[in-house]
GROMACS .gro file of C-alpha atoms in nm:
model
  167
    1MET     CA    1   9.494  21.685  26.839
    2ASP     CA    2   9.666  21.856  27.092
    3ILE     CA    3   9.864  21.590  27.280
    4ARG     CA    4   9.804  21.825  27.611
    5LEU     CA    5   9.465  21.861  27.607
    6GLN     CA    6   9.450  21.503  27.563
    7ALA     CA    7   9.649  21.439  27.845
    8GLU     CA    8   9.486  21.668  28.059
    9ALA     CA    9   9.112  21.490  27.989
   10LEU     CA   10   9.256  21.187  28.024
   11LYS     CA   11   9.411  21.290  28.365
   12ARG     CA   12   9.085  21.428  28.483
   13ILE     CA   13   8.884  21.116  28.384
   14ARG     CA   14   9.150  20.887  28.597
   15ASP     CA   15   9.131  21.125  28.924
   16GLY     CA   16   8.726  21.138  28.898
   17LEU     CA   17   8.706  20.738  28.871
   18ALA     CA   18   8.986  20.682  29.148
   19LYS     CA   19   8.790  20.959  29.352
   20HIS     CA   20   8.422  20.900  29.286
   21ALA     CA   21   8.363  20.644  29.001
   22TRP     CA   22   7.989  20.553  29.114
   23ALA     CA   23   7.927  20.933  29.008
   24PHE     CA   24   8.036  20.871  28.661
   25ALA     CA   25   7.664  20.690  28.612
   26LYS     CA   26   7.568  20.609  28.276
   27ASP     CA   27   7.940  20.729  28.135
   28ARG     CA   28   8.092  20.514  28.333
   29ASP     CA   29   8.159  20.258  28.098
   30ALA     CA   30   8.267  20.500  27.882
   31ALA     CA   31   8.520  20.654  28.143
   32GLU     CA   32   8.675  20.334  28.240
   33ALA     CA   33   8.743  20.251  27.858
   34ILE     CA   34   8.919  20.591  27.857
   35ALA     CA   35   9.125  20.504  28.154
   36ALA     CA   36   9.213  20.154  28.070
   37ALA     CA   37   9.316  20.268  27.699
   38GLY     CA   38   9.520  20.552  27.810
   39ASN     CA   39   9.359  20.740  27.544
   40LEU     CA   40   9.045  20.930  27.417
   41GLY     CA   41   8.942  20.688  27.160
   42PRO     CA   42   8.656  20.814  26.940
   43HIS     CA   43   8.621  21.133  27.213
   44THR     CA   44   8.725  21.481  27.175
   45PRO     CA   45   8.894  21.621  27.485
   46ASP     CA   46   8.593  21.896  27.532
   47ALA     CA   47   8.369  21.561  27.520
   48VAL     CA   48   8.593  21.388  27.788
   49HIS     CA   49   8.585  21.686  28.010
   50GLU     CA   50   8.214  21.706  27.970
   51ILE     CA   51   8.210  21.334  28.094
   52ALA     CA   52   8.425  21.436  28.391
   53ARG     CA   53   8.238  21.744  28.448
   54HIS     CA   54   7.881  21.553  28.460
   55ALA     CA   55   8.053  21.324  28.753
   56ALA     CA   56   8.199  21.598  28.931
   57GLY     CA   57   7.812  21.756  28.931
   58VAL     CA   58   7.683  21.484  29.087
   59TYR     CA   59   7.934  21.407  29.312
   60PHE     CA   60   7.887  21.795  29.473
   61SER     CA   61   7.501  21.766  29.411
   62GLN     CA   62   7.500  21.480  29.641
   63CYS     CA   63   7.743  21.625  29.895
   64ARG     CA   64   7.512  21.922  29.897
   65ARG     CA   65   7.186  21.753  29.944
   66MET     CA   66   7.346  21.514  30.242
   67ARG     CA   67   7.454  21.887  30.377
   68GLU     CA   68   7.085  22.016  30.346
   69TRP     CA   69   6.920  21.700  30.497
   70PRO     CA   70   6.700  21.764  30.770
   71LEU     CA   71   6.763  21.600  31.059
   72GLY     CA   72   6.501  21.459  31.223
   73ALA     CA   73   6.458  21.380  31.624
   74ALA     CA   74   6.409  21.015  31.600
   75TYR     CA   75   6.735  20.946  31.363
   76VAL     CA   76   6.904  21.205  31.563
   77ALA     CA   77   6.840  21.003  31.887
   78ARG     CA   78   6.912  20.670  31.692
   79ALA     CA   79   7.245  20.817  31.519
   80GLU     CA   80   7.351  20.920  31.897
   81MET     CA   81   7.382  20.577  31.992
   82PRO     CA   82   7.679  20.337  32.030
   83GLY     CA   83   7.790  20.146  31.750
   84VAL     CA   84   7.525  20.316  31.485
   85PRO     CA   85   7.784  20.531  31.287
   86ALA     CA   86   7.979  20.240  31.214
   87ALA     CA   87   7.739  20.006  31.146
   88VAL     CA   88   7.567  20.256  30.895
   89HIS     CA   89   7.920  20.285  30.749
   90GLU     CA   90   7.936  19.921  30.700
   91ALA     CA   91   7.552  19.880  30.599
   92CYS     CA   92   7.645  20.156  30.302
   93GLN     CA   93   7.955  19.958  30.202
   94PHE     CA   94   7.744  19.636  30.231
   95LEU     CA   95   7.502  19.772  29.982
   96THR     CA   96   7.721  19.903  29.755
   97ALA     CA   97   7.895  19.595  29.726
   98LEU     CA   98   7.522  19.429  29.637
   99ASP     CA   99   7.486  19.718  29.378
  100ALA     CA  100   7.680  19.586  29.071
  101ASP     CA  101   7.472  19.720  28.846
  102ARG     CA  102   7.428  20.083  28.956
  103ALA     CA  103   7.068  20.038  29.038
  104GLN     CA  104   7.015  19.981  28.656
  105ASP     CA  105   6.794  19.655  28.690
  106ARG     CA  106   6.508  19.638  28.959
  107ASN     CA  107   6.660  19.340  29.101
  108ARG     CA  108   6.606  19.418  29.510
  109ARG     CA  109   6.983  19.411  29.538
  110GLY     CA  110   7.201  19.672  29.657
  111TRP     CA  111   7.069  20.087  29.601
  112SER     CA  112   6.767  20.156  29.439
  113THR     CA  113   6.770  20.433  29.154
  114THR     CA  114   6.698  20.714  29.437
  115THR     CA  115   6.928  20.626  29.701
  116THR     CA  116   7.227  20.457  29.471
  117PHE     CA  117   7.446  20.782  29.453
  118ALA     CA  118   7.395  20.887  29.804
  119GLY     CA  119   7.488  20.524  29.924
  120HIS     CA  120   7.793  20.502  29.696
  121LEU     CA  121   7.871  20.839  29.836
  122LEU     CA  122   7.896  20.726  30.194
  123ALA     CA  123   8.018  20.428  30.140
  124GLY     CA  124   8.334  20.579  29.986
  125MET     CA  125   8.393  20.794  30.291
  126ALA     CA  126   8.634  20.691  30.533
  127ARG     CA  127   8.477  20.581  30.870
  128GLU     CA  128   8.633  20.880  31.065
  129GLU     CA  129   8.422  21.134  30.796
  130ILE     CA  130   8.101  20.961  30.907
  131GLY     CA  131   7.931  21.232  31.163
  132LEU     CA  132   7.597  21.255  31.309
  133ARG     CA  133   7.489  21.452  30.984
  134GLU     CA  134   7.610  21.162  30.745
  135THR     CA  135   7.499  20.881  31.013
  136VAL     CA  136   7.155  21.053  31.018
  137TYR     CA  137   7.142  21.061  30.640
  138GLY     CA  138   7.257  20.701  30.596
  139LEU     CA  139   7.013  20.558  30.870
  140GLU     CA  140   6.738  20.694  30.617
  141LEU     CA  141   6.915  20.538  30.313
  142VAL     CA  142   6.977  20.204  30.469
  143HIS     CA  143   6.629  20.169  30.655
  144LYS     CA  144   6.476  20.150  30.301
  145HIS     CA  145   6.682  19.881  30.215
  146ARG     CA  146   6.683  19.709  30.579
  147ARG     CA  147   6.583  19.360  30.436
  148GLN     CA  148   6.865  19.328  30.267
  149LEU     CA  149   7.135  19.397  30.541
  150PRO     CA  150   7.282  19.089  30.723
  151PRO     CA  151   7.125  19.048  31.096
  152HIS     CA  152   7.376  19.172  31.294
  153ILE     CA  153   7.416  19.513  31.098
  154ARG     CA  154   7.016  19.541  31.113
  155THR     CA  155   6.996  19.460  31.511
  156ILE     CA  156   7.225  19.709  31.577
  157LEU     CA  157   7.065  20.019  31.340
  158PHE     CA  158   6.698  19.913  31.413
  159ALA     CA  159   6.643  19.678  31.683
  160GLY     CA  160   6.363  19.823  31.893
  161ALA     CA  161   6.337  20.126  31.723
  162GLY     CA  162   5.977  20.097  31.671
  163GLY     CA  163   5.734  20.280  31.429
  164GLU     CA  164   5.952  20.613  31.524
  165LEU     CA  165   6.192  20.548  31.214
  166THR     CA  166   5.930  20.435  30.990
  167LEU     CA  167   5.944  20.652  30.660
   0.00000   0.00000   0.00000
């Protein structure tokens, strides 16, 4: 097997894991094993590139979904309140820390299967990258999981919000 192709495939896996490991989804264990071993093991370079391509596709799909998410008026008003963007980011990081199984088990811990990728995306962003759109999107995501949040975060995000934030 061509050593250059193997090295490129290994680099792609390692770079992808460093930037957005969550996007590897069900391939994450294989990707981590390849990265840890420092070789492709039983995989061909094409198969490893396909794993990395799939993860990149998941990542870009989540970015596009967030960019296209409709900004509801009640969420925008809440997102513009002082402290809310930072609390949304903290909530996403908190739920991501609970999501060790990457939403594979129905255990009511961390994200659900419908929110895990987006939640991990937001949690992995730098705080200064969290603008209005990200805050609104994050508010809608964490609202579904608000009972898991520590009281101080839940209060900042939802206290006094009333029914207008009900999904």
